[in-house]
PDB file of C-alpha atoms in Angstrom:
ATOM      1  CA  MET A   1     -16.272   1.085  -4.971  1.00 64.00           C
ATOM      2  CA  PRO A   2     -15.207  -1.984  -2.970  1.00 65.00           C
ATOM      3  CA  THR A   3     -17.290  -5.136  -3.020  1.00 71.00           C
ATOM      4  CA  PRO A   4     -19.165  -5.642   0.255  1.00 71.00           C
ATOM      5  CA  GLY A   5     -17.515  -8.253   2.459  1.00 72.00           C
ATOM      6  CA  THR A   6     -14.068  -7.977   0.875  1.00 76.00           C
ATOM      7  CA  ARG A   7     -10.973  -6.522   2.420  1.00 82.00           C
ATOM      8  CA  TRP A   8      -9.615  -3.549   0.509  1.00 85.00           C
ATOM      9  CA  ALA A   9      -7.334  -0.552   0.856  1.00 90.00           C
ATOM     10  CA  ALA A  10      -7.964   3.104   0.080  1.00 86.00           C
ATOM     11  CA  ASP A  11      -5.127   4.365  -2.113  1.00 88.00           C
ATOM     12  CA  THR A  12      -5.160   8.012  -3.173  1.00 88.00           C
ATOM     13  CA  GLY A  13      -4.292   7.245  -6.784  1.00 81.00           C
ATOM     14  CA  CYS A  14      -1.325   9.634  -6.753  1.00 78.00           C
ATOM     15  CA  PHE A  15       0.739   7.083  -8.725  1.00 76.00           C
ATOM     16  CA  GLY A  16      -1.431   7.515 -11.802  1.00 72.00           C
ATOM     17  CA  SER A  17      -3.730  10.371 -12.616  1.00 71.00           C
ATOM     18  CA  GLY A  18      -6.501   9.227 -10.296  1.00 78.00           C
ATOM     19  CA  TYR A  19      -6.059  11.526  -7.296  1.00 84.00           C
ATOM     20  CA  PRO A  20      -9.356  13.395  -7.011  1.00 87.00           C
ATOM     21  CA  GLY A  21      -7.975  16.260  -4.910  1.00 86.00           C
ATOM     22  CA  ASP A  22      -7.832  16.790  -1.173  1.00 88.00           C
ATOM     23  CA  GLU A  23     -11.468  17.586  -0.414  1.00 89.00           C
ATOM     24  CA  ALA A  24     -12.825  14.889  -2.737  1.00 91.00           C
ATOM     25  CA  TRP A  25     -10.464  12.330  -1.160  1.00 89.00           C
ATOM     26  CA  LEU A  26     -11.763  13.144   2.324  1.00 90.00           C
ATOM     27  CA  ARG A  27     -15.398  13.041   1.179  1.00 91.00           C
ATOM     28  CA  TRP A  28     -14.802   9.627  -0.413  1.00 90.00           C
ATOM     29  CA  LEU A  29     -13.242   8.281   2.802  1.00 91.00           C
ATOM     30  CA  ASP A  30     -16.154   9.687   4.821  1.00 91.00           C
ATOM     31  CA  ARG A  31     -18.692   8.088   2.486  1.00 90.00           C
ATOM     32  CA  LEU A  32     -17.101   4.629   2.678  1.00 85.00           C
ATOM     33  CA  HIS A  33     -16.284   4.551   6.395  1.00 80.00           C
ATOM     34  CA  GLY A  34     -17.964   1.717   8.228  1.00 76.00           C
ATOM     35  CA  HIS A  35     -19.506   0.133   5.157  1.00 70.00           C
ATOM     36  CA  TYR A  36     -16.562  -2.000   4.117  1.00 71.00           C
ATOM     37  CA  ARG A  37     -13.588  -3.748   5.746  1.00 84.00           C
ATOM     38  CA  CYS A  38     -10.781  -1.343   4.868  1.00 90.00           C
ATOM     39  CA  LEU A  39      -7.206  -2.362   5.666  1.00 94.00           C
ATOM     40  CA  PHE A  40      -5.826   1.191   5.522  1.00 96.00           C
ATOM     41  CA  ALA A  41      -5.964   4.535   3.736  1.00 96.00           C
ATOM     42  CA  THR A  42      -2.882   6.136   2.218  1.00 96.00           C
ATOM     43  CA  ALA A  43      -1.902   9.728   2.756  1.00 96.00           C
ATOM     44  CA  PRO A  44      -1.210  11.616  -0.487  1.00 95.00           C
ATOM     45  CA  ASP A  45       2.320  11.076  -1.770  1.00 94.00           C
ATOM     46  CA  VAL A  46       4.709  12.230  -4.486  1.00 94.00           C
ATOM     47  CA  VAL A  47       5.894   9.333  -6.618  1.00 91.00           C
ATOM     48  CA  GLY A  48       9.628   8.723  -6.453  1.00 95.00           C
ATOM     49  CA  ASP A  49      10.347  11.503  -3.937  1.00 97.00           C
ATOM     50  CA  ALA A  50      10.577  10.697  -0.221  1.00 98.00           C
ATOM     51  CA  ARG A  51      11.177  14.243   0.974  1.00 98.00           C
ATOM     52  CA  ALA A  52       8.205  15.667  -0.937  1.00 97.00           C
ATOM     53  CA  THR A  53       6.050  12.727   0.169  1.00 97.00           C
ATOM     54  CA  LEU A  54       6.844  13.287   3.849  1.00 98.00           C
ATOM     55  CA  ALA A  55       5.948  16.974   3.528  1.00 97.00           C
ATOM     56  CA  ARG A  56       2.731  16.215   1.660  1.00 95.00           C
ATOM     57  CA  SER A  57       1.664  13.287   3.871  1.00 96.00           C
ATOM     58  CA  ALA A  58       2.390  14.667   7.343  1.00 96.00           C
ATOM     59  CA  PRO A  59      -0.825  16.692   7.722  1.00 95.00           C
ATOM     60  CA  TRP A  60      -2.969  13.739   6.643  1.00 95.00           C
ATOM     61  CA  PHE A  61      -2.241  11.006   9.171  1.00 97.00           C
ATOM     62  CA  ASP A  62      -4.435  12.450  11.923  1.00 97.00           C
ATOM     63  CA  ALA A  63      -7.272  13.190   9.482  1.00 95.00           C
ATOM     64  CA  ILE A  64      -7.172   9.609   8.184  1.00 95.00           C
ATOM     65  CA  ARG A  65      -7.150   8.148  11.692  1.00 96.00           C
ATOM     66  CA  ALA A  66      -9.947  10.498  12.805  1.00 94.00           C
ATOM     67  CA  ARG A  67     -12.119   8.954  10.084  1.00 94.00           C
ATOM     68  CA  GLY A  68     -11.557   5.468  11.503  1.00 93.00           C
ATOM     69  CA  TYR A  69      -8.917   4.248   9.064  1.00 95.00           C
ATOM     70  CA  ARG A  70      -5.383   3.050   9.667  1.00 97.00           C
ATOM     71  CA  ALA A  71      -3.011   5.664   8.219  1.00 98.00           C
ATOM     72  CA  ALA A  72      -0.483   4.546   5.619  1.00 98.00           C
ATOM     73  CA  LEU A  73       2.695   6.275   4.538  1.00 98.00           C
ATOM     74  CA  VAL A  74       3.708   5.446   0.975  1.00 97.00           C
ATOM     75  CA  ALA A  75       7.480   4.882   1.069  1.00 98.00           C
ATOM     76  CA  GLN A  76       9.193   6.560  -1.871  1.00 97.00           C
ATOM     77  CA  ASP A  77      12.709   6.696  -3.294  1.00 98.00           C
ATOM     78  CA  GLY A  78      15.251   7.966  -0.775  1.00 97.00           C
ATOM     79  CA  LEU A  79      13.178   7.367   2.359  1.00 98.00           C
ATOM     80  CA  VAL A  80      15.288   6.560   5.410  1.00 97.00           C
ATOM     81  CA  GLU A  81      14.220   5.019   8.710  1.00 97.00           C
ATOM     82  CA  ARG A  82      14.990   8.049  10.884  1.00 97.00           C
ATOM     83  CA  ALA A  83      12.748  10.306   8.752  1.00 98.00           C
ATOM     84  CA  ILE A  84       9.609   8.187   9.145  1.00 98.00           C
ATOM     85  CA  PRO A  85       7.040   9.498  11.637  1.00 98.00           C
ATOM     86  CA  TRP A  86       6.537   6.011  13.085  1.00 98.00           C
ATOM     87  CA  ALA A  87       4.152   7.109  15.841  1.00 98.00           C
ATOM     88  CA  SER A  88       1.855   8.750  13.283  1.00 98.00           C
ATOM     89  CA  ILE A  89       1.420   5.784  10.944  1.00 98.00           C
ATOM     90  CA  ASP A  90      -0.128   2.337  11.146  1.00 98.00           C
ATOM     91  CA  VAL A  91       0.995   1.007   7.774  1.00 98.00           C
ATOM     92  CA  LEU A  92       4.102   1.255   5.631  1.00 98.00           C
ATOM     93  CA  PHE A  93       3.234   0.989   1.941  1.00 98.00           C
ATOM     94  CA  ILE A  94       6.256   0.143  -0.222  1.00 97.00           C
ATOM     95  CA  GLY A  95       5.820   2.331  -3.291  1.00 95.00           C
ATOM     96  CA  GLY A  96       8.312   4.307  -5.329  1.00 94.00           C
ATOM     97  CA  THR A  97      10.021   3.463  -8.572  1.00 95.00           C
ATOM     98  CA  THR A  98      10.625  -0.183  -9.406  1.00 93.00           C
ATOM     99  CA  ASP A  99      14.385   0.067  -8.823  1.00 95.00           C
ATOM    100  CA  TRP A 100      13.913   1.602  -5.387  1.00 96.00           C
ATOM    101  CA  LYS A 101      11.082  -0.735  -4.406  1.00 94.00           C
ATOM    102  CA  LEU A 102      13.366  -3.720  -5.076  1.00 95.00           C
ATOM    103  CA  SER A 103      16.382  -2.128  -3.362  1.00 97.00           C
ATOM    104  CA  PRO A 104      18.068  -3.123  -0.095  1.00 97.00           C
ATOM    105  CA  ASP A 105      16.981   0.270   1.301  1.00 97.00           C
ATOM    106  CA  ALA A 106      13.292  -0.540   0.800  1.00 97.00           C
ATOM    107  CA  ALA A 107      13.806  -4.038   2.233  1.00 98.00           C
ATOM    108  CA  GLN A 108      15.434  -2.523   5.310  1.00 98.00           C
ATOM    109  CA  LEU A 109      12.476  -0.174   5.828  1.00 98.00           C
ATOM    110  CA  ALA A 110      10.157  -3.166   5.521  1.00 98.00           C
ATOM    111  CA  GLN A 111      12.077  -4.884   8.318  1.00 98.00           C
ATOM    112  CA  HIS A 112      11.825  -1.785  10.522  1.00 98.00           C
ATOM    113  CA  ALA A 113       8.064  -1.640   9.945  1.00 98.00           C
ATOM    114  CA  LYS A 114       7.582  -5.315  10.796  1.00 98.00           C
ATOM    115  CA  ARG A 115       9.691  -4.980  13.960  1.00 98.00           C
ATOM    116  CA  ARG A 116       7.364  -2.175  15.034  1.00 98.00           C
ATOM    117  CA  GLY A 117       4.331  -4.375  14.425  1.00 98.00           C
ATOM    118  CA  LEU A 118       3.041  -2.301  11.517  1.00 98.00           C
ATOM    119  CA  TRP A 119       1.070  -3.621   8.566  1.00 98.00           C
ATOM    120  CA  LEU A 120       3.301  -3.845   5.491  1.00 98.00           C
ATOM    121  CA  HIS A 121       1.939  -3.415   1.980  1.00 97.00           C
ATOM    122  CA  MET A 122       3.588  -3.419  -1.434  1.00 96.00           C
ATOM    123  CA  GLY A 123       2.126  -1.718  -4.478  1.00 93.00           C
ATOM    124  CA  ARG A 124       2.383  -2.709  -8.157  1.00 91.00           C
ATOM    125  CA  VAL A 125       2.761  -6.456  -7.593  1.00 91.00           C
ATOM    126  CA  ASN A 126       1.917  -7.752 -11.072  1.00 88.00           C
ATOM    127  CA  SER A 127       4.077 -10.848 -11.557  1.00 88.00           C
ATOM    128  CA  GLY A 128       4.917 -14.078  -9.811  1.00 87.00           C
ATOM    129  CA  LYS A 129       8.437 -12.798  -9.233  1.00 90.00           C
ATOM    130  CA  ARG A 130       7.178  -9.619  -7.551  1.00 91.00           C
ATOM    131  CA  TRP A 131       4.642 -11.663  -5.546  1.00 90.00           C
ATOM    132  CA  ARG A 132       7.448 -13.859  -4.190  1.00 91.00           C
ATOM    133  CA  TYR A 133       9.518 -10.776  -3.355  1.00 95.00           C
ATOM    134  CA  ALA A 134       6.614  -9.231  -1.431  1.00 95.00           C
ATOM    135  CA  LYS A 135       6.259 -12.502   0.499  1.00 94.00           C
ATOM    136  CA  GLU A 136      10.026 -12.513   1.232  1.00 95.00           C
ATOM    137  CA  LEU A 137       9.629  -9.056   2.781  1.00 97.00           C
ATOM    138  CA  ASP A 138       6.743 -10.436   4.879  1.00 97.00           C
ATOM    139  CA  CYS A 139       4.204  -8.078   3.323  1.00 97.00           C
ATOM    140  CA  ASP A 140       0.740  -8.445   4.779  1.00 96.00           C
ATOM    141  CA  SER A 141      -0.905  -7.324   1.552  1.00 94.00           C
ATOM    142  CA  ALA A 142      -0.105  -6.296  -2.005  1.00 92.00           C
ATOM    143  CA  ASP A 143      -1.889  -4.701  -4.922  1.00 88.00           C
ATOM    144  CA  GLY A 144      -1.528  -4.341  -8.659  1.00 82.00           C
ATOM    145  CA  THR A 145      -3.499  -4.018 -11.858  1.00 80.00           C
ATOM    146  CA  PHE A 146      -2.820  -7.645 -12.780  1.00 73.00           C
ATOM    147  CA  LEU A 147      -6.417  -8.784 -12.301  1.00 68.00           C
ATOM    148  CA  ALA A 148      -7.871  -5.790 -14.127  1.00 72.00           C
ATOM    149  CA  PHE A 149      -6.515  -7.186 -17.383  1.00 77.00           C
ATOM    150  CA  ALA A 150      -7.876 -10.593 -18.434  1.00 78.00           C
ATOM    151  CA  PRO A 151      -9.290 -11.284 -14.956  1.00 76.00           C
ATOM    152  CA  ASP A 152     -10.558 -14.778 -15.791  1.00 80.00           C
ATOM    153  CA  ALA A 153      -7.121 -15.993 -16.893  1.00 80.00           C
ATOM    154  CA  ASN A 154      -5.099 -13.965 -14.412  1.00 78.00           C
ATOM    155  CA  LEU A 155      -7.121 -14.947 -11.351  1.00 78.00           C
ATOM    156  CA  GLU A 156      -6.030 -18.549 -11.844  1.00 83.00           C
ATOM    157  CA  ARG A 157      -2.408 -17.434 -12.277  1.00 80.00           C
ATOM    158  CA  LEU A 158      -2.641 -15.466  -9.045  1.00 78.00           C
ATOM    159  CA  ARG A 159      -4.056 -18.501  -7.260  1.00 79.00           C
ATOM    160  CA  ARG A 160      -1.105 -20.556  -8.523  1.00 81.00           C
ATOM    161  CA  TRP A 161       1.332 -17.980  -7.115  1.00 79.00           C
ATOM    162  CA  GLU A 162      -0.393 -18.234  -3.765  1.00 76.00           C
ATOM    163  CA  ARG A 163      -0.529 -22.062  -3.809  1.00 75.00           C
ATOM    164  CA  HIS A 164       3.175 -22.116  -4.653  1.00 72.00           C
ATOM    165  CA  ASP A 165       3.862 -20.012  -1.549  1.00 62.00           C
ATOM    166  CA  HIS A 166       1.835 -22.342   0.679  1.00 51.00           C
ATOM    167  CA  GLY A 167       3.305 -25.628  -0.483  1.00 44.00           C
TER     168      GLY A 167
END
């Protein structure tokens, strides 16, 4: 559950084993709508597989938007610009395997998203190096499990990454 007053994003949890299933996901979105400042909600995806992700995500964008959220497509390995349903999404979430996420192909998709004025997010940003890369791509937000482990020590490290980026 998000902390009141904070900005957060609703990720399905398909990357791990946290996806609760279609109906439970919709109920959760319905329950949280309007109570917190949500940046976006992801459509269900298939890790590492762009084609399967597009097929799985397509029916979800309208349902996410109808609930008052910005709809996010999680970009996966092999995704190409011409396959993205740009008019149906509000956010491009750079996901996929580490190699693909750091590839020129993913960077090019990030540029296309920014040119279209979409929010750009990167998942699994758990190091200073990855933080800097996300900033180079002009990501608007990023997530990772970094703070979940040793939050007292890692919060200060995260603040240093951010200070480094701002001078």
